[in-house]
CSV table of C-alpha atoms in Angstrom, one decimal:
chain,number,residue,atom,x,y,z
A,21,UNK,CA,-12.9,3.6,4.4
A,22,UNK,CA,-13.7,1.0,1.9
A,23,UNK,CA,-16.7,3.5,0.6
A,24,UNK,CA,-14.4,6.3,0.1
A,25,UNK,CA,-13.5,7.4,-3.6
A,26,UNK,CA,-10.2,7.1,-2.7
A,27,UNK,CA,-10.7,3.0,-2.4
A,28,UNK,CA,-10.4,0.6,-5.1
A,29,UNK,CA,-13.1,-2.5,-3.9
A,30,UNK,CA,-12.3,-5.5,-5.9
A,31,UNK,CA,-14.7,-7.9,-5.5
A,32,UNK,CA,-13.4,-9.9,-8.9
A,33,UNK,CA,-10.3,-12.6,-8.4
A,34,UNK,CA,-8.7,-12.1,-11.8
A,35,UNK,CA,-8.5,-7.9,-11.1
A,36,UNK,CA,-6.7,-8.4,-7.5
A,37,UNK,CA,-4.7,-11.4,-9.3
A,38,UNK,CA,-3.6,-8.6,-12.1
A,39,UNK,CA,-2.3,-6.4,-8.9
A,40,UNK,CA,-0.5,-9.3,-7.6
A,41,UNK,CA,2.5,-9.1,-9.3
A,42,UNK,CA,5.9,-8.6,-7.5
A,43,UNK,CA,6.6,-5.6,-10.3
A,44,UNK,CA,3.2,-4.2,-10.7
A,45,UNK,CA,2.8,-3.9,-6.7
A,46,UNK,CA,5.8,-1.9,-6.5
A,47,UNK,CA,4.8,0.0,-9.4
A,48,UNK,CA,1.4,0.8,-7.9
A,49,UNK,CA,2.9,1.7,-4.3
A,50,UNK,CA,5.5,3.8,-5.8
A,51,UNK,CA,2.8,5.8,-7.8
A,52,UNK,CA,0.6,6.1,-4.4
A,53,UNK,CA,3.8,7.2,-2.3
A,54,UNK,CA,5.5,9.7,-4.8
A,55,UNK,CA,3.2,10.2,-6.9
A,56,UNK,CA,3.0,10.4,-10.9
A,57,UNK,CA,5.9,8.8,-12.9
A,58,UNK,CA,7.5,7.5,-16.4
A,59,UNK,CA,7.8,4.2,-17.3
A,60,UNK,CA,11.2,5.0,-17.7
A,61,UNK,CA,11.4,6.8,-14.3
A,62,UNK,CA,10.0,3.6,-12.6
A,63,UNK,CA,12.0,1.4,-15.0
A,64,UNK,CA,15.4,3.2,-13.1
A,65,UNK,CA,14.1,3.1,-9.8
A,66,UNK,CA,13.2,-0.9,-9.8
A,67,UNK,CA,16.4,-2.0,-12.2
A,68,UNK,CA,13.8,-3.3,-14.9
A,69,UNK,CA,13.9,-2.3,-18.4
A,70,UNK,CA,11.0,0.4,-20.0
A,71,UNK,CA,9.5,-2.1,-22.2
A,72,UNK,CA,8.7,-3.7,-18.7
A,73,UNK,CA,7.9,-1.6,-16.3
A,74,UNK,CA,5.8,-0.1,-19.5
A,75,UNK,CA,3.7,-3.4,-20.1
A,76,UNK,CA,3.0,-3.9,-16.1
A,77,UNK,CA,1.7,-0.2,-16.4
A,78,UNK,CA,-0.6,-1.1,-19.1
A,79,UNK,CA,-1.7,-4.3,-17.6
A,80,UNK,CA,-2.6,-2.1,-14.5
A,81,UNK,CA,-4.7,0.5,-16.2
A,82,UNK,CA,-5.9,-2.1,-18.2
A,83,UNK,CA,-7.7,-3.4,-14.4
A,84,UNK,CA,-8.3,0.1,-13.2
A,85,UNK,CA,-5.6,0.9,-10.9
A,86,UNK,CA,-3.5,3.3,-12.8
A,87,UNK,CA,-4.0,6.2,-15.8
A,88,UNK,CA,-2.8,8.1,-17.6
A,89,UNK,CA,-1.8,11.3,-15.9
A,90,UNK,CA,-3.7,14.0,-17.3
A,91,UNK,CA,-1.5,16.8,-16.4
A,92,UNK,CA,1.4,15.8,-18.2
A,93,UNK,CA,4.2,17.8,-17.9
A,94,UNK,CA,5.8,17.3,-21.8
A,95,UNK,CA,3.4,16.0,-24.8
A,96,UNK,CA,6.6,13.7,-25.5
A,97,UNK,CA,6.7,11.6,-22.2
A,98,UNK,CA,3.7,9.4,-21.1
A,99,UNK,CA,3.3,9.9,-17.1
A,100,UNK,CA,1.1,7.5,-15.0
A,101,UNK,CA,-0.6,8.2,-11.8
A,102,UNK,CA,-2.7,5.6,-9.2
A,103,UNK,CA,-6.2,6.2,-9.5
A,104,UNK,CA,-6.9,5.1,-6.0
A,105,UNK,CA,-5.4,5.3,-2.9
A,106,UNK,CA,-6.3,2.1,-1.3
A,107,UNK,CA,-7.1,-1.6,-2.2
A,108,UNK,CA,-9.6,-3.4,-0.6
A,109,UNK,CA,-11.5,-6.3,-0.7
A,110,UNK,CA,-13.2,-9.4,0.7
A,111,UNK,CA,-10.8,-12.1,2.1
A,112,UNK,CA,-14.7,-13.8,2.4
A,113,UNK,CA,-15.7,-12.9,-1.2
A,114,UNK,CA,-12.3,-13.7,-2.8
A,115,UNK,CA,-11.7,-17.0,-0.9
A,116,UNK,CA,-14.3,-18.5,-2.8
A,117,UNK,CA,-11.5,-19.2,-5.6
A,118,UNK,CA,-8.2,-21.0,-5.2
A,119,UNK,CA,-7.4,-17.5,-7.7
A,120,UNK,CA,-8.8,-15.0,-4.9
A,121,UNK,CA,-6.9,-16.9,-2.2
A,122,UNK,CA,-3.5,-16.9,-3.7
A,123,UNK,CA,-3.8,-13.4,-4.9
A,124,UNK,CA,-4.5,-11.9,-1.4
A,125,UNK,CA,-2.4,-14.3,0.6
A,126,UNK,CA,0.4,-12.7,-1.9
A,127,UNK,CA,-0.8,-9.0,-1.4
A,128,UNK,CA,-0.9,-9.5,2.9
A,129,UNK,CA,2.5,-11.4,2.2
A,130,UNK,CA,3.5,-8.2,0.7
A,131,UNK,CA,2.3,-5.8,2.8
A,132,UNK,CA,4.3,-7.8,5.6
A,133,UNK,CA,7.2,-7.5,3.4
A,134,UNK,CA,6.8,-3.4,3.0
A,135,UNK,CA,6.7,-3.1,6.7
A,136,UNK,CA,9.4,-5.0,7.5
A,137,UNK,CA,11.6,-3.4,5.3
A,138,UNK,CA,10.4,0.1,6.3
A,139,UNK,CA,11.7,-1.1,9.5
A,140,UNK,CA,15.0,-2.2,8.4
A,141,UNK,CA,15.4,1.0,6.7
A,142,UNK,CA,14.4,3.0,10.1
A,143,UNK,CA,16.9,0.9,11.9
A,144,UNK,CA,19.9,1.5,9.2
A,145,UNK,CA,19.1,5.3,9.1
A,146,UNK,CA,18.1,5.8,13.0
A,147,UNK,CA,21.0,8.3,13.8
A,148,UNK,CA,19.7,10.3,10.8
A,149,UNK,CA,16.6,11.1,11.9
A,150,UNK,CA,17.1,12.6,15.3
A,151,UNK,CA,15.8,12.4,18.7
A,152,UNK,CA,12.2,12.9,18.4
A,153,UNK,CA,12.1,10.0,15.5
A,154,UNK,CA,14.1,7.9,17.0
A,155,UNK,CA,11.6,8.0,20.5
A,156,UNK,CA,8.5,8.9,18.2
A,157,UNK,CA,9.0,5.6,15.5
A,158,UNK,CA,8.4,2.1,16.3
A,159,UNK,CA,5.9,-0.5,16.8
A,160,UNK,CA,3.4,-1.9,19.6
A,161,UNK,CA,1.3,-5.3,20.1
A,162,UNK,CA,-1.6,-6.0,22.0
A,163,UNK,CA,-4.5,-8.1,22.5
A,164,UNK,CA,-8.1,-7.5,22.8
A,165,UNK,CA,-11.8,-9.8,22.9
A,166,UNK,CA,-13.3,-8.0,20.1
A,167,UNK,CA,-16.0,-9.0,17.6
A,168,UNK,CA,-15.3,-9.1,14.0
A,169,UNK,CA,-17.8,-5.7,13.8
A,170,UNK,CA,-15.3,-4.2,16.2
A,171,UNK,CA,-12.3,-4.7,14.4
A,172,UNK,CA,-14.4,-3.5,11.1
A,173,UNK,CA,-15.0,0.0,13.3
A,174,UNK,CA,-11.4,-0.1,14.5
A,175,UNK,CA,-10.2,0.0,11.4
A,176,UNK,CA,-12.5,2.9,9.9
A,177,UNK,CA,-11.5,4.6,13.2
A,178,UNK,CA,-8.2,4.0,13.0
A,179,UNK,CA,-8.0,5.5,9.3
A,180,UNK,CA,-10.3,8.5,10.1
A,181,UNK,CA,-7.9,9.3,12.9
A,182,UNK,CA,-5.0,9.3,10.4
A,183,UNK,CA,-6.3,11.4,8.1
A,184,UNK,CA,-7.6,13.8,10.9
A,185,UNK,CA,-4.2,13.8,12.1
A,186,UNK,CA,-2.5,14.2,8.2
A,187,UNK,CA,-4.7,17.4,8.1
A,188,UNK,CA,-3.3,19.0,11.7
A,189,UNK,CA,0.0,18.4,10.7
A,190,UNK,CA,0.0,20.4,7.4
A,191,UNK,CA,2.6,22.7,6.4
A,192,UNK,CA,4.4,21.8,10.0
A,193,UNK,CA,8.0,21.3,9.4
A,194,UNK,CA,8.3,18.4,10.8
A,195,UNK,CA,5.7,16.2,8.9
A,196,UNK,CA,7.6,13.3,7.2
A,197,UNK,CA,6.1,10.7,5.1
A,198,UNK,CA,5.2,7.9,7.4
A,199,UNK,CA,4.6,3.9,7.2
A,200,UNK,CA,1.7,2.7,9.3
A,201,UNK,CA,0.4,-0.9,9.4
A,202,UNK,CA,-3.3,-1.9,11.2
A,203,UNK,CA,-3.0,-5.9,11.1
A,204,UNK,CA,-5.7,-7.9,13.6
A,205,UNK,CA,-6.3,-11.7,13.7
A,206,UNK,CA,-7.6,-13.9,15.9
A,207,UNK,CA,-5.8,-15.7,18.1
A,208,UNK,CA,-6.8,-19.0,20.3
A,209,UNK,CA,-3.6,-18.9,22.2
A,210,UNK,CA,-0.6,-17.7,23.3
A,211,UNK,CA,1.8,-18.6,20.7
A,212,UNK,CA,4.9,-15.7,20.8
């Protein structure tokens, strides 16, 4: 995965620090998820003001993550889109620097965050959905002896299974949009 065109690999502390921004998270997941958006749009979704949500946006093109959409839909409005569809880096690589630490010890905080509130959400809306969510949606644990190589492949396995998956499922009418979290890390005991 992390050599597809569709990754953004930072590799330098003060780009992933840019993208570790309460605001400018958000604004970057909700540009990945729903695609291309306003500052003004994004401004009424989060409760922030334009000028705001308008300066994060600049200050995330400014480090590569967003654009300009170039299939704007008025000359008057100013729409941006993400230019990737993943972050990635090196916990290794960007550990080096107290900077690099904090910056994706915020991002894995956050992407705890996102699942946890995905799950709250599920749990609110549960009668909503219907039978087949309700049995389909929910999470596992397990544990395994791999390598650190394994868990590398698992993860490229993992994603190349999701996107094999996303292509079946075209055009079915029962394809929602749907939250999926990979986490592995090692464990020397038993401590649930």
């Amino acid at each position: 995965m992390s050599d597809s065109p569709d990754v953004y690999r930072v590799s330098d502390p003060q780009t992933l620090k840019a993208v570790a921004h309460p605001l400018r998270v958000r604004l970057l997941g909700a540009l990945r998820m729903d695609g291309p958006a306003t500052a003004t749009e994004l401004a009424v979704r989060f409760g922030e003001s334009s000028g705001s949500t308008s300066y994060h946006l600049r200050q995330l093109a400014r480090y590569g993550f967003v654009e300009e959409d170039p299939e704007q839909r008025d000359a008057r409005e100013r729409r941006w889109r993400s230019v990737h569809r993943y972050t990635s880096w090196s916990n290794l690589e960007l550990g080096a620097s107290p900077e690099g630490r904090e910056a994706s010890a915020f991002l894995r905080d956050r992407q705890f965050e996102v699942m946890r509130g995905n799950r709250e959400r599920f749990e609110r809306e549960r009668e909503s959905w219907g039978p087949a969510w309700v049995e389909a949606a929910g999470m596992s644990d397990d544990y395994a002896r791999l390598a650190p190589g394994s868990i590398t492949r698992l993860y490229e396995r993992l994603s190349a299974m999701v996107r094999e998956m996303e292509a079946e499922d075209e055009g079915s009418p029962d394809v929602q949009r749907v939250s999926l979290h990979f986490a592995a890390y090692p464990s020397r005991g038993y401590d649930r």
